[in-house]
């Protein structure tokens, strides 16, 4: 598992983007109208801000690359899957709960994306990472 970025659910996306700009992070991509990826200028994203009640219920946490999510899912069926693999604006996305109940988010980036970092990209208007 390799950490891609941290996901932070927010209620007010634009205000949150402005707040993190003041801290030195810049919007790198807007995968949907409710998602902004931020990071240091000229670098890859380090934070994803998402306006989505379902993500808010899961809380803040890391998003990890495990390679092919569908294969990972098949080999780890015994995990407590909260969301089985599904397509999202960023690639294949899934969530499981660890033994403490913490949500562990997995992302298999879309082809050509080793990490979500396309400048000002908009890939649809999903309410969260899942289309």
mmCIF file of C-alpha atoms in Angstrom:
data_model
loop_
_atom_site.group_PDB
_atom_site.id
_atom_site.type_symbol
_atom_site.label_atom_id
_atom_site.label_comp_id
_atom_site.label_asym_id
_atom_site.label_seq_id
_atom_site.Cartn_x
_atom_site.Cartn_y
_atom_site.Cartn_z
ATOM 1 C CA UNK A 1 0.000 0.000 0.000
ATOM 2 C CA UNK A 2 1.340 3.379 -1.030
ATOM 3 C CA UNK A 3 -0.162 6.617 0.280
ATOM 4 C CA UNK A 4 -1.443 8.775 -2.579
ATOM 5 C CA UNK A 5 -2.944 11.671 -0.625
ATOM 6 C CA UNK A 6 -5.134 12.486 2.375
ATOM 7 C CA UNK A 7 -8.874 12.873 1.885
ATOM 8 C CA UNK A 8 -10.648 15.525 3.953
ATOM 9 C CA UNK A 9 -14.439 15.769 3.779
ATOM 10 C CA UNK A 10 -15.664 19.376 3.936
ATOM 11 C CA UNK A 11 -19.022 21.143 3.919
ATOM 12 C CA UNK A 12 -17.882 24.306 2.144
ATOM 13 C CA UNK A 13 -15.490 23.358 -0.655
ATOM 14 C CA UNK A 14 -14.630 26.801 -1.984
ATOM 15 C CA UNK A 15 -14.003 28.232 1.514
ATOM 16 C CA UNK A 16 -11.845 25.219 2.344
ATOM 17 C CA UNK A 17 -9.808 25.637 -0.854
ATOM 18 C CA UNK A 18 -9.251 29.308 0.064
ATOM 19 C CA UNK A 19 -8.150 28.294 3.572
ATOM 20 C CA UNK A 20 -5.542 25.832 2.286
ATOM 21 C CA UNK A 21 -4.321 28.403 -0.257
ATOM 22 C CA UNK A 22 -3.460 30.629 2.699
ATOM 23 C CA UNK A 23 -1.407 27.727 4.069
ATOM 24 C CA UNK A 24 0.542 27.407 0.802
ATOM 25 C CA UNK A 25 -1.337 24.668 -1.050
ATOM 26 C CA UNK A 26 -2.726 25.277 -4.535
ATOM 27 C CA UNK A 27 -5.558 23.574 -6.409
ATOM 28 C CA UNK A 28 -3.988 21.042 -8.762
ATOM 29 C CA UNK A 29 -7.138 19.424 -10.145
ATOM 30 C CA UNK A 30 -10.922 19.531 -9.864
ATOM 31 C CA UNK A 31 -12.011 15.943 -10.684
ATOM 32 C CA UNK A 32 -15.642 16.917 -10.069
ATOM 33 C CA UNK A 33 -17.659 19.912 -8.906
ATOM 34 C CA UNK A 34 -17.431 18.535 -5.356
ATOM 35 C CA UNK A 35 -13.764 17.486 -5.268
ATOM 36 C CA UNK A 36 -10.547 19.521 -5.288
ATOM 37 C CA UNK A 37 -7.011 18.127 -5.187
ATOM 38 C CA UNK A 38 -4.450 20.419 -3.577
ATOM 39 C CA UNK A 39 -0.704 20.371 -3.157
ATOM 40 C CA UNK A 40 2.385 22.565 -3.163
ATOM 41 C CA UNK A 41 2.739 24.613 -6.359
ATOM 42 C CA UNK A 42 4.222 22.495 -9.171
ATOM 43 C CA UNK A 43 4.005 19.252 -7.201
ATOM 44 C CA UNK A 44 1.578 16.366 -6.903
ATOM 45 C CA UNK A 45 -1.549 16.500 -4.787
ATOM 46 C CA UNK A 46 -1.270 15.910 -1.058
ATOM 47 C CA UNK A 47 -4.881 16.595 -0.006
ATOM 48 C CA UNK A 48 -8.255 15.887 -1.579
ATOM 49 C CA UNK A 49 -11.116 18.037 -0.322
ATOM 50 C CA UNK A 50 -14.488 16.384 -0.921
ATOM 51 C CA UNK A 51 -17.955 17.813 -0.355
ATOM 52 C CA UNK A 52 -19.950 14.625 0.235
ATOM 53 C CA UNK A 53 -21.952 13.506 3.297
ATOM 54 C CA UNK A 54 -21.036 9.835 2.756
ATOM 55 C CA UNK A 55 -17.313 10.661 2.784
ATOM 56 C CA UNK A 56 -17.942 12.900 5.790
ATOM 57 C CA UNK A 57 -19.407 9.931 7.661
ATOM 58 C CA UNK A 58 -16.204 7.983 6.947
ATOM 59 C CA UNK A 59 -13.997 10.818 8.237
ATOM 60 C CA UNK A 60 -10.577 12.070 7.232
ATOM 61 C CA UNK A 61 -7.998 9.528 6.148
ATOM 62 C CA UNK A 62 -5.430 8.401 3.651
ATOM 63 C CA UNK A 63 -6.132 7.182 0.132
ATOM 64 C CA UNK A 64 -3.856 4.307 -0.858
ATOM 65 C CA UNK A 65 -2.717 2.723 -4.111
ATOM 66 C CA UNK A 66 -2.717 -1.093 -3.957
ATOM 67 C CA UNK A 67 -2.337 -1.652 -7.673
ATOM 68 C CA UNK A 68 -5.327 -3.360 -9.250
ATOM 69 C CA UNK A 69 -8.186 -2.809 -6.772
ATOM 70 C CA UNK A 70 -10.325 -5.556 -8.251
ATOM 71 C CA UNK A 71 -7.543 -8.098 -7.707
ATOM 72 C CA UNK A 72 -6.930 -6.758 -4.175
ATOM 73 C CA UNK A 73 -10.671 -7.073 -3.471
ATOM 74 C CA UNK A 74 -10.746 -10.678 -4.725
ATOM 75 C CA UNK A 75 -7.725 -11.641 -2.573
ATOM 76 C CA UNK A 76 -9.046 -9.868 0.541
ATOM 77 C CA UNK A 77 -12.773 -10.686 0.551
ATOM 78 C CA UNK A 78 -12.674 -11.218 4.339
ATOM 79 C CA UNK A 79 -12.033 -7.511 4.961
ATOM 80 C CA UNK A 80 -14.948 -5.385 6.169
ATOM 81 C CA UNK A 81 -15.750 -3.746 2.809
ATOM 82 C CA UNK A 82 -17.762 -0.533 3.146
ATOM 83 C CA UNK A 83 -17.671 0.112 -0.598
ATOM 84 C CA UNK A 84 -16.725 -2.538 -3.120
ATOM 85 C CA UNK A 85 -14.661 -1.401 -6.129
ATOM 86 C CA UNK A 86 -16.482 1.186 -8.260
ATOM 87 C CA UNK A 87 -15.540 3.655 -10.968
ATOM 88 C CA UNK A 88 -14.824 7.240 -9.905
ATOM 89 C CA UNK A 89 -13.545 10.385 -11.633
ATOM 90 C CA UNK A 90 -10.030 9.470 -10.414
ATOM 91 C CA UNK A 91 -10.096 5.743 -11.211
ATOM 92 C CA UNK A 92 -11.323 2.625 -9.400
ATOM 93 C CA UNK A 93 -12.227 3.364 -5.765
ATOM 94 C CA UNK A 94 -13.054 1.133 -2.778
ATOM 95 C CA UNK A 95 -13.227 1.459 1.004
ATOM 96 C CA UNK A 96 -12.846 -1.052 3.826
ATOM 97 C CA UNK A 97 -12.798 -0.668 7.599
ATOM 98 C CA UNK A 98 -9.743 -1.818 9.499
ATOM 99 C CA UNK A 99 -10.004 -3.710 12.798
ATOM 100 C CA UNK A 100 -10.573 -0.451 14.701
ATOM 101 C CA UNK A 101 -13.346 0.693 12.337
ATOM 102 C CA UNK A 102 -11.200 3.287 10.579
ATOM 103 C CA UNK A 103 -12.043 3.714 6.901
ATOM 104 C CA UNK A 104 -9.199 2.728 4.570
ATOM 105 C CA UNK A 105 -9.710 4.188 1.102
ATOM 106 C CA UNK A 106 -8.136 2.579 -1.960
ATOM 107 C CA UNK A 107 -7.700 4.141 -5.379
ATOM 108 C CA UNK A 108 -6.459 2.547 -8.571
ATOM 109 C CA UNK A 109 -5.669 5.715 -10.557
ATOM 110 C CA UNK A 110 -7.193 6.096 -14.000
ATOM 111 C CA UNK A 111 -4.931 5.002 -16.893
ATOM 112 C CA UNK A 112 -2.156 7.522 -17.409
ATOM 113 C CA UNK A 113 -2.465 8.865 -13.850
ATOM 114 C CA UNK A 114 0.112 7.536 -11.403
ATOM 115 C CA UNK A 115 -1.252 10.039 -8.902
ATOM 116 C CA UNK A 116 -4.150 12.454 -9.380
ATOM 117 C CA UNK A 117 -2.305 15.594 -10.470
ATOM 118 C CA UNK A 118 -3.582 16.861 -13.829
ATOM 119 C CA UNK A 119 -3.651 20.638 -13.715
ATOM 120 C CA UNK A 120 -7.220 21.933 -13.563
ATOM 121 C CA UNK A 121 -8.666 18.619 -14.821
ATOM 122 C CA UNK A 122 -12.425 18.161 -14.613
ATOM 123 C CA UNK A 123 -13.632 14.627 -15.238
ATOM 124 C CA UNK A 124 -17.376 14.850 -14.595
ATOM 125 C CA UNK A 125 -19.678 16.081 -11.892
ATOM 126 C CA UNK A 126 -19.937 13.370 -9.255
ATOM 127 C CA UNK A 127 -20.897 14.265 -5.698
ATOM 128 C CA UNK A 128 -17.847 12.395 -4.388
ATOM 129 C CA UNK A 129 -14.984 10.284 -5.621
ATOM 130 C CA UNK A 130 -17.452 7.628 -6.752
ATOM 131 C CA UNK A 131 -19.313 8.342 -9.977
#
